[in-house]
XYZ file of C-alpha atoms in Angstrom:
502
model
C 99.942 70.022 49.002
C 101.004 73.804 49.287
C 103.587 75.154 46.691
C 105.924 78.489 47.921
C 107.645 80.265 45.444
C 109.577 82.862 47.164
C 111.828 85.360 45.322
C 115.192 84.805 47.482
C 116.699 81.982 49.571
C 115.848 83.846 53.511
C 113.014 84.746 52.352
C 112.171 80.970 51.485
C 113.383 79.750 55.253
C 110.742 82.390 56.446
C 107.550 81.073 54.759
C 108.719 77.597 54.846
C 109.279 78.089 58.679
C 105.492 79.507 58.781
C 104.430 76.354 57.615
C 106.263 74.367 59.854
C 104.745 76.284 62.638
C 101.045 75.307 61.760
C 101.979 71.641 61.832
C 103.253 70.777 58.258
C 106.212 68.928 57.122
C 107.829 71.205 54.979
C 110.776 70.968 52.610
C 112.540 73.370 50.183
C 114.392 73.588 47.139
C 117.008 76.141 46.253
C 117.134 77.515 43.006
C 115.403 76.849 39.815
C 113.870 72.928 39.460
C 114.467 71.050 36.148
C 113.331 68.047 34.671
C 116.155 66.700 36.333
C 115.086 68.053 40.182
C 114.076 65.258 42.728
C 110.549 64.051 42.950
C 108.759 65.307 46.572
C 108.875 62.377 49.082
C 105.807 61.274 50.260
C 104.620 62.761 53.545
C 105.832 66.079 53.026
C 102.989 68.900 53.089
C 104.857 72.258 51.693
C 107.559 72.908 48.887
C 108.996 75.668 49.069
C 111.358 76.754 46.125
C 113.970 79.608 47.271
C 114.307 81.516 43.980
C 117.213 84.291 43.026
C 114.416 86.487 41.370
C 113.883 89.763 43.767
C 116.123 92.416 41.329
C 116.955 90.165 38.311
C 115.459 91.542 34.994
C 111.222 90.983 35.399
C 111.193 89.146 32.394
C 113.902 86.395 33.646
C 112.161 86.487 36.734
C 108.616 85.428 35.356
C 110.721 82.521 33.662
C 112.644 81.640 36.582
C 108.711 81.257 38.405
C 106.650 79.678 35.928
C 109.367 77.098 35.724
C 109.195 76.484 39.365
C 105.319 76.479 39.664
C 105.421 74.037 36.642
C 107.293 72.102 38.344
C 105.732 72.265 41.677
C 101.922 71.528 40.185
C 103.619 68.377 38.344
C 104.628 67.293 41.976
C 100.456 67.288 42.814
C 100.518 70.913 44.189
C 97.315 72.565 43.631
C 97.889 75.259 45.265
C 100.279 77.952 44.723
C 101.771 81.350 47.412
C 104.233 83.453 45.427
C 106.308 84.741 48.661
C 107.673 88.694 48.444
C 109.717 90.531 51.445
C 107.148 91.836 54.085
C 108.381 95.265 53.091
C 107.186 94.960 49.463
C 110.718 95.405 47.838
C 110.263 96.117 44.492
C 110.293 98.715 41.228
C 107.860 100.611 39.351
C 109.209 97.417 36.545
C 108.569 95.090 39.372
C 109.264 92.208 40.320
C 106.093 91.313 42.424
C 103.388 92.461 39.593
C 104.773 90.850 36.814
C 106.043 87.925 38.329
C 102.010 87.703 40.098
C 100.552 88.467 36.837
C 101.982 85.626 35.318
C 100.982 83.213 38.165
C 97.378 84.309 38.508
C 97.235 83.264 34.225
C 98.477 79.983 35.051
C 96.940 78.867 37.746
C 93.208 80.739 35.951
C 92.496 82.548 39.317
C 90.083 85.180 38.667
C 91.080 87.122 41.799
C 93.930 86.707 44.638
C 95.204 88.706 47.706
C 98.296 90.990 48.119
C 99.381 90.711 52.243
C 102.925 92.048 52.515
C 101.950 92.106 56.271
C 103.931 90.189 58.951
C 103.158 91.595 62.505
C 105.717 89.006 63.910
C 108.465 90.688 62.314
C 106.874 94.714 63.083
C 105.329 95.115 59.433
C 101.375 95.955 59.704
C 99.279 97.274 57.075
C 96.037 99.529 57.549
C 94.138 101.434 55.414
C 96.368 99.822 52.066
C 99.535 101.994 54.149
C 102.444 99.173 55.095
C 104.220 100.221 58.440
C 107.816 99.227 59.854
C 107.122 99.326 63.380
C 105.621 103.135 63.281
C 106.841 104.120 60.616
C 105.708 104.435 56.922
C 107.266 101.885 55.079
C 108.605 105.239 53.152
C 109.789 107.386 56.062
C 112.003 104.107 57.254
C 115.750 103.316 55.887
C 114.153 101.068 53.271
C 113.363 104.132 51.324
C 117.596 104.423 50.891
C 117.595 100.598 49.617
C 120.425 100.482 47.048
C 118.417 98.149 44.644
C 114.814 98.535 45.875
C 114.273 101.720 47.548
C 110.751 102.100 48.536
C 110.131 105.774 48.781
C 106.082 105.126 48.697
C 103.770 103.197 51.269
C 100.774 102.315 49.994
C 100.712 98.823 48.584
C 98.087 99.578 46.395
C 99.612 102.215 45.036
C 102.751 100.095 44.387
C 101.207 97.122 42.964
C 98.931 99.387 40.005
C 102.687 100.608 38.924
C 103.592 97.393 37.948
C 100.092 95.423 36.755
C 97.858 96.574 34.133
C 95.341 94.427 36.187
C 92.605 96.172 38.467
C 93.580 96.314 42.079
C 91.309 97.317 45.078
C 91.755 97.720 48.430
C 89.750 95.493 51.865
C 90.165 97.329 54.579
C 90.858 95.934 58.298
C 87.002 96.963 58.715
C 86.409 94.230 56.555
C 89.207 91.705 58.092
C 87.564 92.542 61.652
C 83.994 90.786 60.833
C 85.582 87.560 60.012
C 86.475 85.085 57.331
C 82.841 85.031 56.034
C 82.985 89.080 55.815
C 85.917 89.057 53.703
C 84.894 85.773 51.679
C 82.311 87.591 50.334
C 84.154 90.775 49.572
C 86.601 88.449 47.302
C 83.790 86.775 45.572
C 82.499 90.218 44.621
C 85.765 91.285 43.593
C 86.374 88.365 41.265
C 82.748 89.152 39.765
C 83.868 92.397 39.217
C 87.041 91.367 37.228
C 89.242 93.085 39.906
C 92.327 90.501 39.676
C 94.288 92.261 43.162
C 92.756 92.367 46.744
C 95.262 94.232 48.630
C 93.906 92.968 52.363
C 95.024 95.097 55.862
C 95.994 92.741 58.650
C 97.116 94.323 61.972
C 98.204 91.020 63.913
C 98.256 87.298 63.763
C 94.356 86.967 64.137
C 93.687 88.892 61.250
C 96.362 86.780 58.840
C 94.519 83.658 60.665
C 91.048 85.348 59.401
C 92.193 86.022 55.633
C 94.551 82.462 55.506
C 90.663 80.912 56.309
C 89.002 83.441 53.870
C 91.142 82.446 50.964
C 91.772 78.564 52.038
C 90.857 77.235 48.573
C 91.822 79.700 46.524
C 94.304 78.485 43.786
C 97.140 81.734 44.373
C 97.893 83.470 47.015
C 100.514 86.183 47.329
C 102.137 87.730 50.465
C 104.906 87.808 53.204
C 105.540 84.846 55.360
C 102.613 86.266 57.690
C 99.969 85.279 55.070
C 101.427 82.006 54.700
C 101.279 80.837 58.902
C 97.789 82.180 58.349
C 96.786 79.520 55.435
C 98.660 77.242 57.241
C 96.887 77.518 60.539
C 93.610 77.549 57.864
C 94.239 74.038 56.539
C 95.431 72.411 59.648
C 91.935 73.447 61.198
C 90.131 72.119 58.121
C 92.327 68.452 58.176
C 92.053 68.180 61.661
C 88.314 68.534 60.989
C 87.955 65.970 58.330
C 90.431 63.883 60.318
C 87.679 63.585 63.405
C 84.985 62.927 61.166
C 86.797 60.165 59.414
C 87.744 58.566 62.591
C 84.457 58.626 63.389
C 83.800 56.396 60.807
C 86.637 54.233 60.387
C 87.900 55.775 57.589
C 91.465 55.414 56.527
C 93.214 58.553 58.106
C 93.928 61.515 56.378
C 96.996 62.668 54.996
C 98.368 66.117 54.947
C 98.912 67.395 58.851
C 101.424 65.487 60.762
C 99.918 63.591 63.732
C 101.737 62.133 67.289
C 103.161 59.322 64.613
C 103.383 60.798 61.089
C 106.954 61.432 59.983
C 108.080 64.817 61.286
C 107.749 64.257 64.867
C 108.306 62.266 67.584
C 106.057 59.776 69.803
C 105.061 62.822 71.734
C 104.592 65.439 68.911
C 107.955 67.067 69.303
C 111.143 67.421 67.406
C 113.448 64.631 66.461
C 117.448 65.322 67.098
C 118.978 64.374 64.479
C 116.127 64.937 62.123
C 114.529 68.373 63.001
C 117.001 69.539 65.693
C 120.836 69.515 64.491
C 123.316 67.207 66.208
C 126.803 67.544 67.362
C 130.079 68.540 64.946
C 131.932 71.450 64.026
C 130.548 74.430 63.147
C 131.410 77.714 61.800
C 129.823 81.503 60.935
C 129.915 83.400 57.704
C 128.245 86.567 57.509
C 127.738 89.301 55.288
C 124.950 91.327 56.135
C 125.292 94.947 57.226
C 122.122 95.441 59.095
C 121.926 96.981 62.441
C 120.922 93.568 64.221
C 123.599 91.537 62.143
C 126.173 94.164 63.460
C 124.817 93.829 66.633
C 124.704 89.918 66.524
C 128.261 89.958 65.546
C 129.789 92.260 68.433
C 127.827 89.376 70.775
C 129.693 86.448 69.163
C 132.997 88.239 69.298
C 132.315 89.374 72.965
C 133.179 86.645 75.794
C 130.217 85.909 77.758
C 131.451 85.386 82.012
C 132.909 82.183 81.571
C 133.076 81.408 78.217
C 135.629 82.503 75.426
C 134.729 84.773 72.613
C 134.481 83.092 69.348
C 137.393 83.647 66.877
C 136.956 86.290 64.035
C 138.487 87.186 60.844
C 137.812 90.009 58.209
C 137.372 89.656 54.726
C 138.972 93.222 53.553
C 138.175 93.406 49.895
C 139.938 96.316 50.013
C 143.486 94.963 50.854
C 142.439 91.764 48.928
C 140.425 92.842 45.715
C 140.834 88.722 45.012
C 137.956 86.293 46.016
C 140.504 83.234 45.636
C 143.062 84.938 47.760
C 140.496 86.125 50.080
C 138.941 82.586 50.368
C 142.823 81.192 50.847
C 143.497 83.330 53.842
C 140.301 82.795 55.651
C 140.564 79.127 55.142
C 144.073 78.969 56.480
C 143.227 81.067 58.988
C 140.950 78.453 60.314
C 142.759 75.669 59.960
C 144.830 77.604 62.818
C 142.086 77.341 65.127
C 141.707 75.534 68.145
C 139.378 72.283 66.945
C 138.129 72.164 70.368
C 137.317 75.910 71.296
C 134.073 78.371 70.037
C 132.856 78.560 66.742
C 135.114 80.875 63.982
C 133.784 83.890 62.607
C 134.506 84.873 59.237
C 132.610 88.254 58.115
C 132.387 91.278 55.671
C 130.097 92.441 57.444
C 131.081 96.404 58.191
C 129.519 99.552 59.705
C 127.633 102.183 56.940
C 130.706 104.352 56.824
C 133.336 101.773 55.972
C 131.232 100.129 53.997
C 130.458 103.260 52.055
C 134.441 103.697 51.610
C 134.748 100.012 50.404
C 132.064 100.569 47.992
C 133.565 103.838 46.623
C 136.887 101.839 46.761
C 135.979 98.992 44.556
C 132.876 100.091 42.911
C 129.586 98.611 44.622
C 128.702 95.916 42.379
C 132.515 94.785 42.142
C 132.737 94.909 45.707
C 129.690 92.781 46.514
C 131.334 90.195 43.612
C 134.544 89.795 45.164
C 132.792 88.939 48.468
C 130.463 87.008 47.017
C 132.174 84.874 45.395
C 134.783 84.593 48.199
C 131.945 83.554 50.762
C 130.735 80.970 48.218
C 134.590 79.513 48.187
C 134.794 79.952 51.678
C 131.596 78.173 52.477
C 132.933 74.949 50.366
C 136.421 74.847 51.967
C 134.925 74.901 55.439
C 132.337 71.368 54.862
C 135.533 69.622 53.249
C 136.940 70.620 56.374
C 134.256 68.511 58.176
C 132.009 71.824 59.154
C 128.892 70.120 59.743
C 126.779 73.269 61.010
C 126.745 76.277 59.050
C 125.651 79.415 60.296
C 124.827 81.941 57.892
C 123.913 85.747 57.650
C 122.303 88.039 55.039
C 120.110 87.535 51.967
C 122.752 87.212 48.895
C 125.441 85.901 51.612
C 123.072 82.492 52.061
C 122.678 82.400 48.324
C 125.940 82.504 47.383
C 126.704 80.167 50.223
C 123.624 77.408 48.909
C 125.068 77.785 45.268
C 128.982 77.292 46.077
C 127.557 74.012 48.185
C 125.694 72.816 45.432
C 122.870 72.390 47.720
C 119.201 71.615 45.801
C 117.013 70.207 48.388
C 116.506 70.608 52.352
C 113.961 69.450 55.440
C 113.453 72.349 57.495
C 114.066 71.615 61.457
C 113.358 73.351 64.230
C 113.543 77.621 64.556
C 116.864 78.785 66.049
C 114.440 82.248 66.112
C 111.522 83.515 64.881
C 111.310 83.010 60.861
C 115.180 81.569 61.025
C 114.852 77.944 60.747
C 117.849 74.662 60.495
C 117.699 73.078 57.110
C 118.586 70.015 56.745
C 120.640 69.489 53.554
C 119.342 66.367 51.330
C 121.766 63.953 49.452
C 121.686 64.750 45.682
C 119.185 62.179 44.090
C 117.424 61.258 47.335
C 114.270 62.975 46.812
C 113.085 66.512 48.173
C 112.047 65.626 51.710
C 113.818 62.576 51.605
C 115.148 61.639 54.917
C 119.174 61.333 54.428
C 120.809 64.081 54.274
C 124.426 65.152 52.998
C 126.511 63.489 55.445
C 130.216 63.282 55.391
C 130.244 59.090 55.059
C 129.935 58.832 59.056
C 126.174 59.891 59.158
C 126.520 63.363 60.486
C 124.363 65.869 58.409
C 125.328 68.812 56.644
C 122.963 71.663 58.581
C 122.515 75.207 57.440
C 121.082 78.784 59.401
C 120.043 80.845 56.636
C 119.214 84.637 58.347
C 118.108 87.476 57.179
C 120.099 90.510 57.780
C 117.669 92.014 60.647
C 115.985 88.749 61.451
C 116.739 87.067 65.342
C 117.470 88.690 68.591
C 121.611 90.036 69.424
C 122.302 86.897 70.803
C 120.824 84.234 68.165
C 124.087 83.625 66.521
C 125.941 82.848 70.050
C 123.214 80.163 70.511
C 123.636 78.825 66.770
C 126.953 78.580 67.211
C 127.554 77.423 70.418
C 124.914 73.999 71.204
C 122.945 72.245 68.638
C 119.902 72.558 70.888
C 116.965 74.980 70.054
C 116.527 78.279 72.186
C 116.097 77.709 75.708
C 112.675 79.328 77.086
C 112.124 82.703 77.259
C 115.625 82.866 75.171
C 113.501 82.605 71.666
C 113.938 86.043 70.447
C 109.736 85.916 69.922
C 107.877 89.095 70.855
C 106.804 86.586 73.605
C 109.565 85.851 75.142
C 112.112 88.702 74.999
C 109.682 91.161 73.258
C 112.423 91.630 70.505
C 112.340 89.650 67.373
C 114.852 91.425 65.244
C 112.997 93.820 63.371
C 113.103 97.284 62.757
C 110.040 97.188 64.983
C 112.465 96.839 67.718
C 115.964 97.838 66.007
C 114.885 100.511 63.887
C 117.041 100.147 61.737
C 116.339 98.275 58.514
C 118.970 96.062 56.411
C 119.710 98.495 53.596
C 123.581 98.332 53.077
C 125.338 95.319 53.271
C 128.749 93.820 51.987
C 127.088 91.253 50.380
C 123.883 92.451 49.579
C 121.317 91.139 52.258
């Protein structure tokens, strides 16, 4: 069994959803476990655990991980992937280093990888440089982050400033002769004491190349592109073992879902109900600032020919500096809605400019408090309300939103878009993984759409709103499909402000 730590809730949904891909039944748990934190059910293949830790103080955040890979190797994991953002957000104080320093002492790995690289979502690495799109990570809006600005691009670069361990760099020469190629060049790193391979990866073949290059060792560290790589890696090598043990009646072997293995259907598929979220009300918080969030927004408040637009209401700080009066009037807002007609929209979400005057308003970190909190309120009034799908976007929008809910454990379901997965919320003391789910006494499940700010195409939160049904084809959002996933490949435009930090 694979064990995720990933350093904040979206970020979580992405690897988990990168393990889902390759075939694995894969559930998560949001915020730090205890002694008191469900057991894993049996059958599940992943645990993910969504941590808070991106910007807290390092040392809090090296607590906050070791507890949670504690607890994840006492649940039989033997395998650990400390998750970080695809665009390497961090400080010269860290958290990635410190955080990976302590992991690769626990675990007693002489060497691991650094992949920040996710070509799915437009972030590429070559020559130890990590790209957004075209552009140098430092050239693009993330070097104006308000928390993690990353005015550098070289990963290798960034990683020495916050490890006194010895880094080196594999170059996509290296990634380009194959898993054996860069096998080797790990072995002779390890043998050299060098604790950090920063690997290149271009596209999905070479993420497939290192996942198989590094399948048994004990940490990995990376993006969500890393992790569909591994996860691809050890499907292969149990689908292998699981030929050769049918070929001699051997009991079958557990780990990769088959046709009848919980997690899909008679036909391999998803389940409604169980991956893909059924019927009930639903309802859209958002708090994200990004270009595509923006974007996303103006869709769901824009009629489509024959259709109505979806209701909206503002959260003005400003007006309101209260999070309990803020949460009041949204609430009774909704309770004025028509029952029957589109999903409500309740946002913070603003442009740069009138964000920048709420900020120097209120003060930023006051600002993002008030909001916070007030989503987190908002977010709790709605399910006693009988919200049963919760659509949800930005980074500390979903976490304030998972806390106020008091949700610990989740399945995830199928992808609403690329990286942006349905969770299905478990009942407190069921067991991660378990099959029920919160339900409000009639057996309808409590779902949740955790997005990123600039994750999904402008129309995924019509779709997440509007049916319970998974994208239609060639409506994905994939670079397949629409050739637009979201990114600031495509955008250019990265999530740097938000109202709620994203």
């Amino acid at each position: 069994m694979i064990g995720a730590i990933a350093d904040d809730f979206t970020g979580a949904t992405d690897v988990a959803v990168a393990f889902r891909r390759a075939g694995l039944r894969v559930a998560v748990h949001f915020g730090v476990p205890s002694a008191a934190s469900a057991a894993v059910e049996a059958g599940v293949d992943a645990v993910v655990v969504a941590l808070k830790s991106r910007t807290i103080e390092p040392t809090e955040a090296v607590e906050q991980s070791l507890q949670a890979a504690r607890w994840l190797q006492d649940q039989g994991v033997r395998q650990l992937y400390f998750k970080y953002c695809s665009t390497f957000d961090s400080t010269v104080r860290g958290n990635i280093g410190p955080v990976a320093d302590a992991l690769l002492e626990l675990t007693g790995a002489a060497t691991t990888v650094v992949v920040p690289a996710s070509p799915a979502h437009g972030r590429t690495q070559y020559l130890g440089n990590l790209f957004v799109g075209d552009v140098p990570l430092a050239e693009s809006p993330m070097r104006h982050h308000p928390l993690t600005p990353m005015t550098d691009s070289n990963v290798q670069r960034l990683l020495q400033g916050q490890t006194t361990h010895p880094t080196a760099l594999l170059t996509r020469s290296v990634v380009a002769r194959g898993a054996a190629a860069v096998r080797q060049s790990l072995q002779a790193a390890a043998a050299a004491g060098t604790a950090y391979v920063v690997v290149d990866a271009l596209d999905e073949q070479d993420l497939l190349t290192i996942g198989q290059a590094c399948v048994d060792l004990p940490l990995l560290t990376g993006a969500a592109g890393l992790a569909g790589g591994l996860g691809a890696a050890l499907a292969q090598r149990e689908r292998a073992v699981s030929q050769r043990a049918a070929v001699t009646a051997s009991p079958p072997v557990e780990g990769v879902l088959s046709a009848d293995a919980p997690g899909a259907d008679a036909t391999g598929g998803d389940v409604p109900g169980r991956d893909v979220p059924g019927g009930g009300p639903a309802a859209v918080l958002a708090g994200s600032c990004s270009a595509r969030t923006l974007e996303q927004l103006t869709a769901l408040r824009t009629a489509a020919p024959g259709s109505s637009a979806h209701p909206a209401h503002f959260l003005d700080a400003v007006q309101t500096p209260d999070a309990a009066a803020l949460a009041e009037r949204a609430l009774s807002w909704y309770e004025q809605q028509d029952p029957a007609g589109p999903a409500p929209l309740i946002y913070s979400s603003q442009p740069p400019e009138q964000l920048r005057a709420a900020q120097q308003a209120l003060g930023v970190e006051r600002a993002s408090l008030i909001l916070e909190e007030a989503t987190g309120l908002i977010a709790r009034g709605l399910a006693e309300r009988g919200v049963r799908r919760l659509v949800v976007a930005g980074g500390e929008t979903s976490g304030a939103v998972v806390t106020a809910l008091s949700v610990s454990d989740g399945l995830i379901g199928v992808e609403a878009a690329p990286g942006v997965p349905w969770i299905r919320t478990a009942r407190a003391g069921t067991g991660l993984g378990a099959p029920q789910g919160v339900d409000d006494g009639n057996g309808r499940h409590l779902w949740l759409l955790l997005k990123s700010g600039n994750f999904g195409d402008p129309q995924l939160l019509v779709r997440a709103a509007d049916t319970a049904s998974p994208a239609s084809s060639g409506d994905t959002g994939s670079p397949t499909s629409s050739g637009d996933t979201g990114s600031p490949a495509s955008s250019g435009d990265a999530a740097v402000e938000t109202a709620v930090p994203a």
